[in-house]
Short mmCIF file of C-alpha atoms and ligand atoms in Angstrom, two decimals:
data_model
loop_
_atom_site.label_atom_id
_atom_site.label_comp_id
_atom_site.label_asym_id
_atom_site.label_seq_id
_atom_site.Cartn_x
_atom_site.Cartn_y
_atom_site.Cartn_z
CA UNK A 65 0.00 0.00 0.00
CA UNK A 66 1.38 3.33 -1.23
CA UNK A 67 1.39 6.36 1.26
CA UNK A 68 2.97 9.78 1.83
CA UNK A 69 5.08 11.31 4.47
CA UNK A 70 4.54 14.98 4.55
CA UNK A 71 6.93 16.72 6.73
CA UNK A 72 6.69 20.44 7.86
CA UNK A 73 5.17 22.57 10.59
CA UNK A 74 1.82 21.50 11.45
CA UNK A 75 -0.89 23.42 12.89
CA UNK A 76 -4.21 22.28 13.50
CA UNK A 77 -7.23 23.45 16.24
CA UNK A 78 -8.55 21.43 18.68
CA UNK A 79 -11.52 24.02 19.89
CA UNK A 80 -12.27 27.72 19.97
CA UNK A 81 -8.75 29.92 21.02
CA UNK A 82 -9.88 31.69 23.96
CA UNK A 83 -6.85 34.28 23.60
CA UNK A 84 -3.69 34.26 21.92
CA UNK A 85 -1.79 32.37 24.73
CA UNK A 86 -4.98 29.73 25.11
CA UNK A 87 -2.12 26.89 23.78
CA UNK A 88 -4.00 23.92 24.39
CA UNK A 89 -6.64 24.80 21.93
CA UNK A 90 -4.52 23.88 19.21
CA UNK A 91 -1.91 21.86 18.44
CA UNK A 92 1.42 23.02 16.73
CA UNK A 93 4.91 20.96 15.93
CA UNK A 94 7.69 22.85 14.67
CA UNK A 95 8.79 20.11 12.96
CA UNK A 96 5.74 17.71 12.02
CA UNK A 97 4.76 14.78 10.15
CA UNK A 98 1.78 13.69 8.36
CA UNK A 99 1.51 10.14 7.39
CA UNK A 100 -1.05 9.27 4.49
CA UNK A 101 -2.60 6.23 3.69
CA UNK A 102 -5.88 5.58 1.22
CA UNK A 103 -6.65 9.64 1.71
CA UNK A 104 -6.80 9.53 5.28
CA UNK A 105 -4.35 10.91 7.58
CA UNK A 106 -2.95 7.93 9.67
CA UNK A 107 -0.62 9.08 11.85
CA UNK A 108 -0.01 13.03 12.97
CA UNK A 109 2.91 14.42 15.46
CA UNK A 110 6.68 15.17 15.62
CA UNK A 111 7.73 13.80 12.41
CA UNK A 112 10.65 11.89 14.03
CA UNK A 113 7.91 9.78 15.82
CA UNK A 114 5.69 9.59 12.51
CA UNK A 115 8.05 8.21 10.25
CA UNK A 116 8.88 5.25 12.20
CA UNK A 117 5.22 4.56 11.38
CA UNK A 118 6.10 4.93 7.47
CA UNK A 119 7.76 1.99 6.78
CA UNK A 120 9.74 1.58 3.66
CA UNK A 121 7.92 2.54 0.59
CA UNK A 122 6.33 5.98 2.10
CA UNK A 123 6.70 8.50 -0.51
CA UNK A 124 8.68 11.53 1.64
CA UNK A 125 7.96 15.12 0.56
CA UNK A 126 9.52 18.03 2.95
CA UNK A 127 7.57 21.19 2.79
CA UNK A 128 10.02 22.88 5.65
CA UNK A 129 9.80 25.51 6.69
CA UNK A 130 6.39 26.39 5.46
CA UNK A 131 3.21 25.47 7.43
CA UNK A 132 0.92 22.39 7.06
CA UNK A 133 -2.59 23.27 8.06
CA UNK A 134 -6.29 21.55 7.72
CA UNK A 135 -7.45 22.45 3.72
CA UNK A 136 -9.53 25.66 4.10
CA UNK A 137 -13.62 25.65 4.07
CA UNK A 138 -16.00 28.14 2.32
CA UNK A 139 -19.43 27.81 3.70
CA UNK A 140 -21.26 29.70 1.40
CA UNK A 141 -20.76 30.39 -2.38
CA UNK A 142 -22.08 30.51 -5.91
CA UNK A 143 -20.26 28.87 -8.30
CA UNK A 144 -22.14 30.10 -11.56
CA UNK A 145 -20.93 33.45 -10.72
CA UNK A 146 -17.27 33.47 -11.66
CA UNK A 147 -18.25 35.94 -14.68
CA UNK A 148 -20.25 37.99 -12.33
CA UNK A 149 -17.44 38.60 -9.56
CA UNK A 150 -16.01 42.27 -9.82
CA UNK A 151 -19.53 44.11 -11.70
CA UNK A 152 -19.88 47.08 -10.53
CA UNK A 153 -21.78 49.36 -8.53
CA UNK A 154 -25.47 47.77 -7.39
CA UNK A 155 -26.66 47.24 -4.06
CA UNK A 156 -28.57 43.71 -3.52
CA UNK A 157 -31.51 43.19 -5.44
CA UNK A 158 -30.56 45.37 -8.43
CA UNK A 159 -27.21 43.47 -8.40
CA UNK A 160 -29.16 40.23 -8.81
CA UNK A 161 -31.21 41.43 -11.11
CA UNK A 162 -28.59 43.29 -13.50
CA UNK A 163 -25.65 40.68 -13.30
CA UNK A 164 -26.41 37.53 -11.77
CA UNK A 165 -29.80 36.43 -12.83
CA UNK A 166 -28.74 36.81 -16.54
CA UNK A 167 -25.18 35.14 -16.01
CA UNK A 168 -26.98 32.27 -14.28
CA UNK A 169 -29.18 32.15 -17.59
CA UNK A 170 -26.50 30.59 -19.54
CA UNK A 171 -26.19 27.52 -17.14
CA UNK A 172 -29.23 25.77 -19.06
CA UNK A 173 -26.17 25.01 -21.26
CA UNK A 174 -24.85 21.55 -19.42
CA UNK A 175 -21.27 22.28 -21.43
CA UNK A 176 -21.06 26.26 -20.02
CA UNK A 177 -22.08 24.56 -16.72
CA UNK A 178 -19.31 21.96 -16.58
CA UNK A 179 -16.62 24.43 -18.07
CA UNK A 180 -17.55 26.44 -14.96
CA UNK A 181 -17.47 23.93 -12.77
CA UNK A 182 -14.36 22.89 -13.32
CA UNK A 183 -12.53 26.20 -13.88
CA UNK A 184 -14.31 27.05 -10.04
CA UNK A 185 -13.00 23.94 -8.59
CA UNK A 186 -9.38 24.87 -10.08
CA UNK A 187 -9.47 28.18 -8.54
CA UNK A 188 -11.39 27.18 -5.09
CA UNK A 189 -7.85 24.38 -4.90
CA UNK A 190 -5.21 26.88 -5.63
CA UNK A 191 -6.67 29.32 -2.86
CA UNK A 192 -5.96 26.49 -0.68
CA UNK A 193 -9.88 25.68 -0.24
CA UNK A 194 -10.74 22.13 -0.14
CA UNK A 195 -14.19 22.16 0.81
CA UNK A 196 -16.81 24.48 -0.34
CA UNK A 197 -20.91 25.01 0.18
CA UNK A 198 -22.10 26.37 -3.06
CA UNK A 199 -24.94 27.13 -4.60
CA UNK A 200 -25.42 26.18 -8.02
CA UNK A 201 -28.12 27.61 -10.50
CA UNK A 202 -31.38 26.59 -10.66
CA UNK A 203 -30.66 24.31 -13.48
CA UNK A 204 -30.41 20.93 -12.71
CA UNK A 205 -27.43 20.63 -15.25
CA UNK A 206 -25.72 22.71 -13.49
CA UNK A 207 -25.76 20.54 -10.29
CA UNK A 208 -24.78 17.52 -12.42
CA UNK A 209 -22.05 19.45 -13.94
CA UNK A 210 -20.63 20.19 -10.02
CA UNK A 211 -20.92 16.82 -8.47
CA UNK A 212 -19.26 15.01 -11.57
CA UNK A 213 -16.32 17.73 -11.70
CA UNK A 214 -16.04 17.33 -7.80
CA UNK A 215 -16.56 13.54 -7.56
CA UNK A 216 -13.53 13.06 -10.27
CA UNK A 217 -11.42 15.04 -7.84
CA UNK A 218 -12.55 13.35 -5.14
CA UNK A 219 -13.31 16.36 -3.65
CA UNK A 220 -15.42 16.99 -0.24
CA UNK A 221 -18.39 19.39 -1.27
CA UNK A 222 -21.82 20.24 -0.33
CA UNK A 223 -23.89 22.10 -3.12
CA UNK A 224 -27.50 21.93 -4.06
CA UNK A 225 -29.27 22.63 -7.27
CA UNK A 226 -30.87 26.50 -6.05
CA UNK A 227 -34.95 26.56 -5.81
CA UNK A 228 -36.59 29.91 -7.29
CA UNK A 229 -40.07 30.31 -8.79
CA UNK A 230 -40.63 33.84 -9.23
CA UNK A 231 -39.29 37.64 -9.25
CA UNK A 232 -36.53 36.75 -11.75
CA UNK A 233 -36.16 35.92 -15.36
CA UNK A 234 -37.89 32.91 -16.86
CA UNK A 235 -34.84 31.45 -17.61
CA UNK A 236 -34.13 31.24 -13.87
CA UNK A 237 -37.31 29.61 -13.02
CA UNK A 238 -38.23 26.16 -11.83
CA UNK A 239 -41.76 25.64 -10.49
CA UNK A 240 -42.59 24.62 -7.10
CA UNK A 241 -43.19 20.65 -8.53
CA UNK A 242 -40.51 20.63 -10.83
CA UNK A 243 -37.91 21.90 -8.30
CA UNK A 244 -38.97 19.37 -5.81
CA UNK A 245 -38.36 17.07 -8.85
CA UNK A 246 -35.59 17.98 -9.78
CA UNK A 247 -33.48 17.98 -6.28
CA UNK A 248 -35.00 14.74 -5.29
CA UNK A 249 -33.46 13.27 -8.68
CA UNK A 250 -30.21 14.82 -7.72
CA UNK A 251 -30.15 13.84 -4.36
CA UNK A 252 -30.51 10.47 -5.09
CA UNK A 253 -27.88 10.83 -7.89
CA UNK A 254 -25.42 12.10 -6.20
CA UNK A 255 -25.83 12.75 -2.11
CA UNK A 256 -23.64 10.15 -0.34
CA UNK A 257 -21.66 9.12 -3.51
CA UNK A 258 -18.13 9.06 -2.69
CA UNK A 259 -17.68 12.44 -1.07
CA UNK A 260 -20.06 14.28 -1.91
CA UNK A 261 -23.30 15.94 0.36
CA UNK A 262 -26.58 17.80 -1.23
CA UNK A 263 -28.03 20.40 0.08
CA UNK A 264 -31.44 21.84 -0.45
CA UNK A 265 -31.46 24.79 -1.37
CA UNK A 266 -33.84 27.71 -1.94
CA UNK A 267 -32.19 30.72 -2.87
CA UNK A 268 -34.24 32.95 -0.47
CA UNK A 269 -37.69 34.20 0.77
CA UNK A 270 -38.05 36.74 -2.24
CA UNK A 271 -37.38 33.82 -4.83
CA UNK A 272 -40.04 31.19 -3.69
CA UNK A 273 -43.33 31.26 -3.41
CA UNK A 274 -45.20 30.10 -0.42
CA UNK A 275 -45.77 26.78 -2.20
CA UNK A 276 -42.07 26.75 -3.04
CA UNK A 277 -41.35 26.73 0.59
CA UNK A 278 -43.83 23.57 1.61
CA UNK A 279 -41.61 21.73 -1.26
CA UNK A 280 -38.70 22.68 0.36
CA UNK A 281 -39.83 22.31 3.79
CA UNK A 282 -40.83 18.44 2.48
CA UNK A 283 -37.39 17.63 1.17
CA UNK A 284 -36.03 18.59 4.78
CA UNK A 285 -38.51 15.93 6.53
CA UNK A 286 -37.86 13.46 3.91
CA UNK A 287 -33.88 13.89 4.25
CA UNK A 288 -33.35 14.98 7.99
CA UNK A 289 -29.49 14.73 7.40
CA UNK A 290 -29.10 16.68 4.40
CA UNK A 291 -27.89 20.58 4.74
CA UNK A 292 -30.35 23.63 3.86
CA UNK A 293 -28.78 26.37 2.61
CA UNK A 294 -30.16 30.05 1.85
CA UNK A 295 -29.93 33.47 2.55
CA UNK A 296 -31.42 35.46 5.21
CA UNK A 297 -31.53 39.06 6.33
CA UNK A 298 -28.64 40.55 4.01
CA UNK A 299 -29.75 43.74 3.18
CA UNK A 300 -32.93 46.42 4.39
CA UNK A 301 -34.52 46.53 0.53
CA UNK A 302 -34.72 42.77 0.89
CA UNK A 303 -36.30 42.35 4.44
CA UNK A 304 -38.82 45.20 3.33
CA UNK A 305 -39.51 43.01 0.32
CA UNK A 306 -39.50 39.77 2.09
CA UNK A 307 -41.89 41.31 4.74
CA UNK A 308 -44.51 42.06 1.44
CA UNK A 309 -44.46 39.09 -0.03
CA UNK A 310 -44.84 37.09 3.67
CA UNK A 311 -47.38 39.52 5.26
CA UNK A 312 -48.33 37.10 8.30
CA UNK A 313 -44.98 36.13 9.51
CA UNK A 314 -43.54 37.66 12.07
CA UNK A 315 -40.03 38.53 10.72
CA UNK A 316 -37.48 37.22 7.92
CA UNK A 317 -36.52 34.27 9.93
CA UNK A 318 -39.94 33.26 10.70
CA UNK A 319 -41.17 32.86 6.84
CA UNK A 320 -37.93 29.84 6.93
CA UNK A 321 -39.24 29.05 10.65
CA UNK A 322 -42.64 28.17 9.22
CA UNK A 323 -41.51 25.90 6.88
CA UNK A 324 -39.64 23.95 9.24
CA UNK A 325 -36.11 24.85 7.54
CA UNK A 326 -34.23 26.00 10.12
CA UNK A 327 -31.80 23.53 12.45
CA UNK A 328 -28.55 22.05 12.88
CA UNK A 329 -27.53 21.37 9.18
CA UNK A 330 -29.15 24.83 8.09
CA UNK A 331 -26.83 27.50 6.65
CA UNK A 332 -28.16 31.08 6.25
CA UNK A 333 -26.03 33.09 4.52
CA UNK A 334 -25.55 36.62 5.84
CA UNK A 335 -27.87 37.17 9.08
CA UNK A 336 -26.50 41.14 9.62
CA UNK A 337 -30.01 43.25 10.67
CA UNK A 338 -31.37 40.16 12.70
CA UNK A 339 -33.61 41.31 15.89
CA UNK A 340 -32.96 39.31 18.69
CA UNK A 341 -36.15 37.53 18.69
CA UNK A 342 -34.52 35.90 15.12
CA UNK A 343 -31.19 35.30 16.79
CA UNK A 344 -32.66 33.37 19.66
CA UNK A 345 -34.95 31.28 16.76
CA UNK A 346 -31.30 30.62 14.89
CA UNK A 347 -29.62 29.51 18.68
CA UNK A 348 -32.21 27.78 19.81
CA UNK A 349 -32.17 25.67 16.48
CA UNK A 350 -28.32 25.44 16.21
CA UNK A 351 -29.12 27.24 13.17
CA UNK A 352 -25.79 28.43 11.64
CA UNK A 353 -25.27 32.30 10.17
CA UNK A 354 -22.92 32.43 7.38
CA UNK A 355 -20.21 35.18 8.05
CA UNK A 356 -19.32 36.71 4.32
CA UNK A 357 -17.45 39.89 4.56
CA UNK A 358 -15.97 40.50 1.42
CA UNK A 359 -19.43 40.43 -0.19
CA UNK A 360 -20.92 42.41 2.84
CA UNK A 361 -18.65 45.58 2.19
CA UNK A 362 -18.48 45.31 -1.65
CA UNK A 363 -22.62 45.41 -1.63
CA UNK A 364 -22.70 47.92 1.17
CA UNK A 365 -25.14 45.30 2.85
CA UNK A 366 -23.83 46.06 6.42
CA UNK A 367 -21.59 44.75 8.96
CA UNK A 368 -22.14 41.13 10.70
CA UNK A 369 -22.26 41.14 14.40
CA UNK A 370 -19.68 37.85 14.92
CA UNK A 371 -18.49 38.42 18.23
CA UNK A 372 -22.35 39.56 19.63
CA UNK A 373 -23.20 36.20 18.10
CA UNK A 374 -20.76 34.23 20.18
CA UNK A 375 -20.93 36.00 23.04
CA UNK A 376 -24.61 36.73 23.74
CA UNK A 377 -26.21 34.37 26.42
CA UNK A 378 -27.72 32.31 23.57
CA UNK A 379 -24.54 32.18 21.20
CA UNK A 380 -25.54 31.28 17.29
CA UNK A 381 -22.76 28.64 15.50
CA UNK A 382 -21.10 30.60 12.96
CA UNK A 383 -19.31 29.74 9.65
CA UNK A 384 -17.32 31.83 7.45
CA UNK A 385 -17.43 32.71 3.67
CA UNK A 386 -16.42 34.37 0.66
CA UNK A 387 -19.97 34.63 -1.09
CA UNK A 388 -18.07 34.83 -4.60
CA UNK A 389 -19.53 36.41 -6.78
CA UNK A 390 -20.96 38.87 -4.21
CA UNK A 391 -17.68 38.17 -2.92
CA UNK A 392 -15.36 39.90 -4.05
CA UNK A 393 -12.09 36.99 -3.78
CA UNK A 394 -11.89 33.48 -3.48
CA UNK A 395 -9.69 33.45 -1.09
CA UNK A 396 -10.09 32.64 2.86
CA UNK A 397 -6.85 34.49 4.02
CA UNK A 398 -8.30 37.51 2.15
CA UNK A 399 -11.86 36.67 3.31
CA UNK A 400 -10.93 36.56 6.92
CA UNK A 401 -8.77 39.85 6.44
CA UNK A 402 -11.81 41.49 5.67
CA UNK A 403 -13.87 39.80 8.35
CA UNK A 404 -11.29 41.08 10.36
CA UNK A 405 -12.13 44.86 9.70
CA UNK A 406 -15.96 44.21 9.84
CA UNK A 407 -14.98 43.09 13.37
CA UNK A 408 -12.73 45.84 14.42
CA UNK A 409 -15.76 48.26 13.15
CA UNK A 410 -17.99 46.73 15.45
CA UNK A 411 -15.36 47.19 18.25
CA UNK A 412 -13.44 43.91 18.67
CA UNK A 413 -10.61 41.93 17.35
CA UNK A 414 -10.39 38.73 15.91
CA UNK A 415 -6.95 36.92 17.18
CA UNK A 416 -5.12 34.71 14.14
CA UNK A 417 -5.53 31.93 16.22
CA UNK A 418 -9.51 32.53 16.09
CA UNK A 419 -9.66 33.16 12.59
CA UNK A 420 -7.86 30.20 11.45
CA UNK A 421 -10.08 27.72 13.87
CA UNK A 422 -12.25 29.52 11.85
CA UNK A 423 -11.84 28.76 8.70
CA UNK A 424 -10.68 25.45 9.17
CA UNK A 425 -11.99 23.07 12.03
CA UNK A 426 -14.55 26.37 12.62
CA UNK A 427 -16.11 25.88 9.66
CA UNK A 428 -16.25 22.05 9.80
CA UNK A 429 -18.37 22.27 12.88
CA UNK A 430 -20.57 24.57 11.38
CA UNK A 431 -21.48 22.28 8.52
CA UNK A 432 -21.18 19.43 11.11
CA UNK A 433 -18.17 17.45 9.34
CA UNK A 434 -15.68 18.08 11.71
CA UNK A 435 -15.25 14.17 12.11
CA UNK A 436 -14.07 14.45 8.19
CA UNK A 437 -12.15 17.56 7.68
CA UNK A 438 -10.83 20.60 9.18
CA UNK A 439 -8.11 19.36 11.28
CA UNK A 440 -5.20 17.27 10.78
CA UNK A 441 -6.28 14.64 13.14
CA UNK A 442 -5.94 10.77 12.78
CA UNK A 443 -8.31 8.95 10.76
CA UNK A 444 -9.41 12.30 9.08
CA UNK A 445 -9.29 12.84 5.31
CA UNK A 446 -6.24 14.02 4.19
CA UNK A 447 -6.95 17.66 3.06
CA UNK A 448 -4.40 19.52 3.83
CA UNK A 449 -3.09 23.38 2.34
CA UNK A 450 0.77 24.77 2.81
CA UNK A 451 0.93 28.35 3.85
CA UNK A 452 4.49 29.71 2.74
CA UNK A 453 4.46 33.12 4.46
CA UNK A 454 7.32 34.60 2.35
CA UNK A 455 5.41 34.26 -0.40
CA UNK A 456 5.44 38.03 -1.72
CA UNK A 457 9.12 40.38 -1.66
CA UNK A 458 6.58 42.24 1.00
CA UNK A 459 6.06 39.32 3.09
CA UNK A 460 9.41 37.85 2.97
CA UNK A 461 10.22 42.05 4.34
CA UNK A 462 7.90 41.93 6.71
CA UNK A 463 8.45 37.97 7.41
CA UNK A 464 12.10 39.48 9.14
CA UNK A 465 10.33 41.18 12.14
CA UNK A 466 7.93 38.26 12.87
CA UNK A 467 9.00 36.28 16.13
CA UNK A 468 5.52 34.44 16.64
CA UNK A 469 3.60 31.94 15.13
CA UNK A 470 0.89 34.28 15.72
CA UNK A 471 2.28 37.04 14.28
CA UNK A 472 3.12 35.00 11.00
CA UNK A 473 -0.62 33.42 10.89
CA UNK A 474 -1.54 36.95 11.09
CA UNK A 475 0.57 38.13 8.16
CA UNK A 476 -0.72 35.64 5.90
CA UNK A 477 -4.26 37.15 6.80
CA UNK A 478 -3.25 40.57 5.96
CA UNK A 479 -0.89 39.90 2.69
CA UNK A 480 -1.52 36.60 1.95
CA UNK A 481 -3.82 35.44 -0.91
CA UNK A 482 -3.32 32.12 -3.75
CA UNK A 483 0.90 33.41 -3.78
CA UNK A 484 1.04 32.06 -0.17
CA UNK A 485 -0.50 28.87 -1.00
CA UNK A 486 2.18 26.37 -1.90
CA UNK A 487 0.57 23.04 -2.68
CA UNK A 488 -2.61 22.08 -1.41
CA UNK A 489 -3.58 17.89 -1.17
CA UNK A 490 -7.33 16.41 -1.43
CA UNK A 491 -7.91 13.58 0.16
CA UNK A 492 -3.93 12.69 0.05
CA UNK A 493 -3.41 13.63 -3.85
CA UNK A 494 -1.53 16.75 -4.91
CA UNK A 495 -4.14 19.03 -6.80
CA UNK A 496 -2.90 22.59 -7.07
CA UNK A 497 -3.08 23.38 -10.82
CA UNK A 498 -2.85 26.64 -12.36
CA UNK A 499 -6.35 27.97 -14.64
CA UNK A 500 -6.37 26.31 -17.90
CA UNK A 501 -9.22 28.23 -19.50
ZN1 ZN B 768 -24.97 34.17 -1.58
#
């Protein structure tokens, strides 16, 4: 049996860093090991003690001195909008309407849909993400087009085939029976085959009709374990509009309460004007609010309230984001840079140590796969990034003053992006390419 011996400096999280000195929440060798067998990761430590476990035929590869760290996770993107990223000048619903519902037009097309697909999984891989929650477009080709291009790369991903039956163009539109349809076909297809999870996914409130949102609700209660995914409470246009359309409910979160979509595999993208009445319905639920500051700033949509939403007595689980293409990069370093200014605004700081439990075994909570990914434990899958920190003449400059390990995770938050990423493995296979378009 064939397996790899990476050696380097490991860093993975074992819970939540309190502060910057709270040591025991993660777990750091200067000079690691990571033995590989089958995808998995089947022995972690000091790589003197690892490679005894290697035997003879282990394939060795030395990544010293740069750092070995759980593959990144991105809880919340679109991947039919890689031509929409970067358009300018729209707040929420006009930036739907103007850019994306058009763009996502051209998915009926199975071959523009797979082209995509695989260009997005390229560029999610060399920004060091190895696991992603996207939303595809309403097409069901476009869903098929995902899973295939993420099931031949043996890739761990969550994405649904996006519900939406009104308020956008017709060639965005399913109907409330033929979405149903449609994501029960794909579920079956392709939920639980090899890596791969589905998630059910309505786009939003504004999008579905009432009987849209009994279909949806249905495909929860038939498939308790699968993930929800949608959008809630980004912007004051849209809860205004939401509010219209769902006169007797009580607030956003109660038109998604009603139909029974809220819990512990739900994922609602945004959450920044909630009332506290809707963050106690999202605690009490172990609802999770999808933290997406890139796309929060570039749409003006307002600031998310992360540390309220740990710290208040009835804490909300949080995940983190890039929202491409409302997003405005696709990477996490850059995505948690920016979460760290939304943070700061609100009047607190996010240690390094917190925002890279964030992003890794954070975020694997969150979408409750932490058993799978997001550290570097044993009997884990074997997704792994490598952080070079002197990636850039500016970081290599800056690189001479750091003394810390927090200090250096912190510079490859502030001036890191795909330069620091140095090879990145899925499920124990080397996959960093660079964009063959
Ligand atoms: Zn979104």
């Amino acid at each position: 049996m064939t397996s790899t011996l990476l050696r380097g400096r490991t860093l993975s999280f074992v819970r939540w860093p309190q502060t910057i000195d709270d040591h025991s929440a993660w777990r750091y060798e200067e000079d690691g090991g990571l033995l590989i067998r089958d995808g998995r990761i089947v022995a972690a430590g000091a790589y003197t003690q690892v490679e005894k476990q290697a035997g003879e035929g282990a394939k060795k590869i030395d990544h010293r001195p740069h750092l070995l760290l759980p593959g990144f996770i991105d809880a919340h993107v679109h991947f039919p909008q890689m031509q929409v990223i970067a358009s300018y000048g729209a707040e929420l619903l006009d930036w739907l309407n103007t850019y994306t519902f058009p763009e996502e037009t051209k998915f009926a097309n199975a071959q523009h849909g797979r082209r995509i697909a695989r260009l997005f999984l390229d560029e999610m891989v060399r920004h060091g993400t190895t696991t992603v929650a996207a939303y595809c477009s309403v097409h069901k080709a476009s869903a098929e087009a995902f899973f295939a291009e993420s099931h031949d790369r043996n890739m761990l991903n969550i994405a649904g085939k996006v519900m939406m039956d009104r308020n956008a163009p017709d060639g965005v539109l399913d109907t409330p029976q033929s979405g149903y349809d449609d994501s029960k076909a794909l579920i079956r297809e392709w939920h639980g085959k090899g890596r791969q999870h589905y998630a059910i996914t309505p786009r939003f409130a504004i999008t579905s009709s009432p009987q849209q949102m009994e279909m949806a609700g249905a495909l929860c209660r038939e498939h308790p374990d699968l993930h929800m995914q949608t959008h809630l409470s980004e912007n004051h246009a849209e809860i205004a509009l939401t509010q219209d359309l769902y006169p007797r409910s009580r607030d956003y979160t109660d038109v998604y309460e009603h139909y029974g979509l809220l819990g512990k595999k739900s994922l609602f993208g945004h959450c920044i004007h909630l009332s506290e009445r809707e963050a106690d319905a999202l605690s009490e639920t172990g609802s999770v609010a999808v933290f997406c500051p890139t796309s929060n700033l570039f749409l003006g949509s307002g600031l998310f309230d992360y540390q309220r939403f740990r710290h208040r007595e009835k804490p909300i689980r949080i995940a983190a984001a890039t929202d491409v293409g409302g997003g405005t990069n696709y990477s996490m370093l850059r995505t948690m840079d920016e979460g760290y200014k939304v943070i700061a605004l609100n009047g607190e700081k996010l240690n390094p140590f917190q925002s890279f439990w964030q992003i890794t075994r954070g975020n694997a909570e969150a979408l409750s796969v932490a058993d799978k990914i997001g550290t570097l434990d044993e009997g884990t899958d074997a997704d792994i990034v490598v952080l070079d920190a002197r990636a850039t003449p500016a970081m290599r400059l800056r690189m001479e003053t750091v003394e810390t390990l927090a200090q250096e995770l912190f510079l490859l938050q502030t001036l890191g992006d795909d330069r620091a990423v140095r090879e990145v493995y899925v499920a124990g296979r080397a996959a960093k390419t660079d964009l063959a378009i």
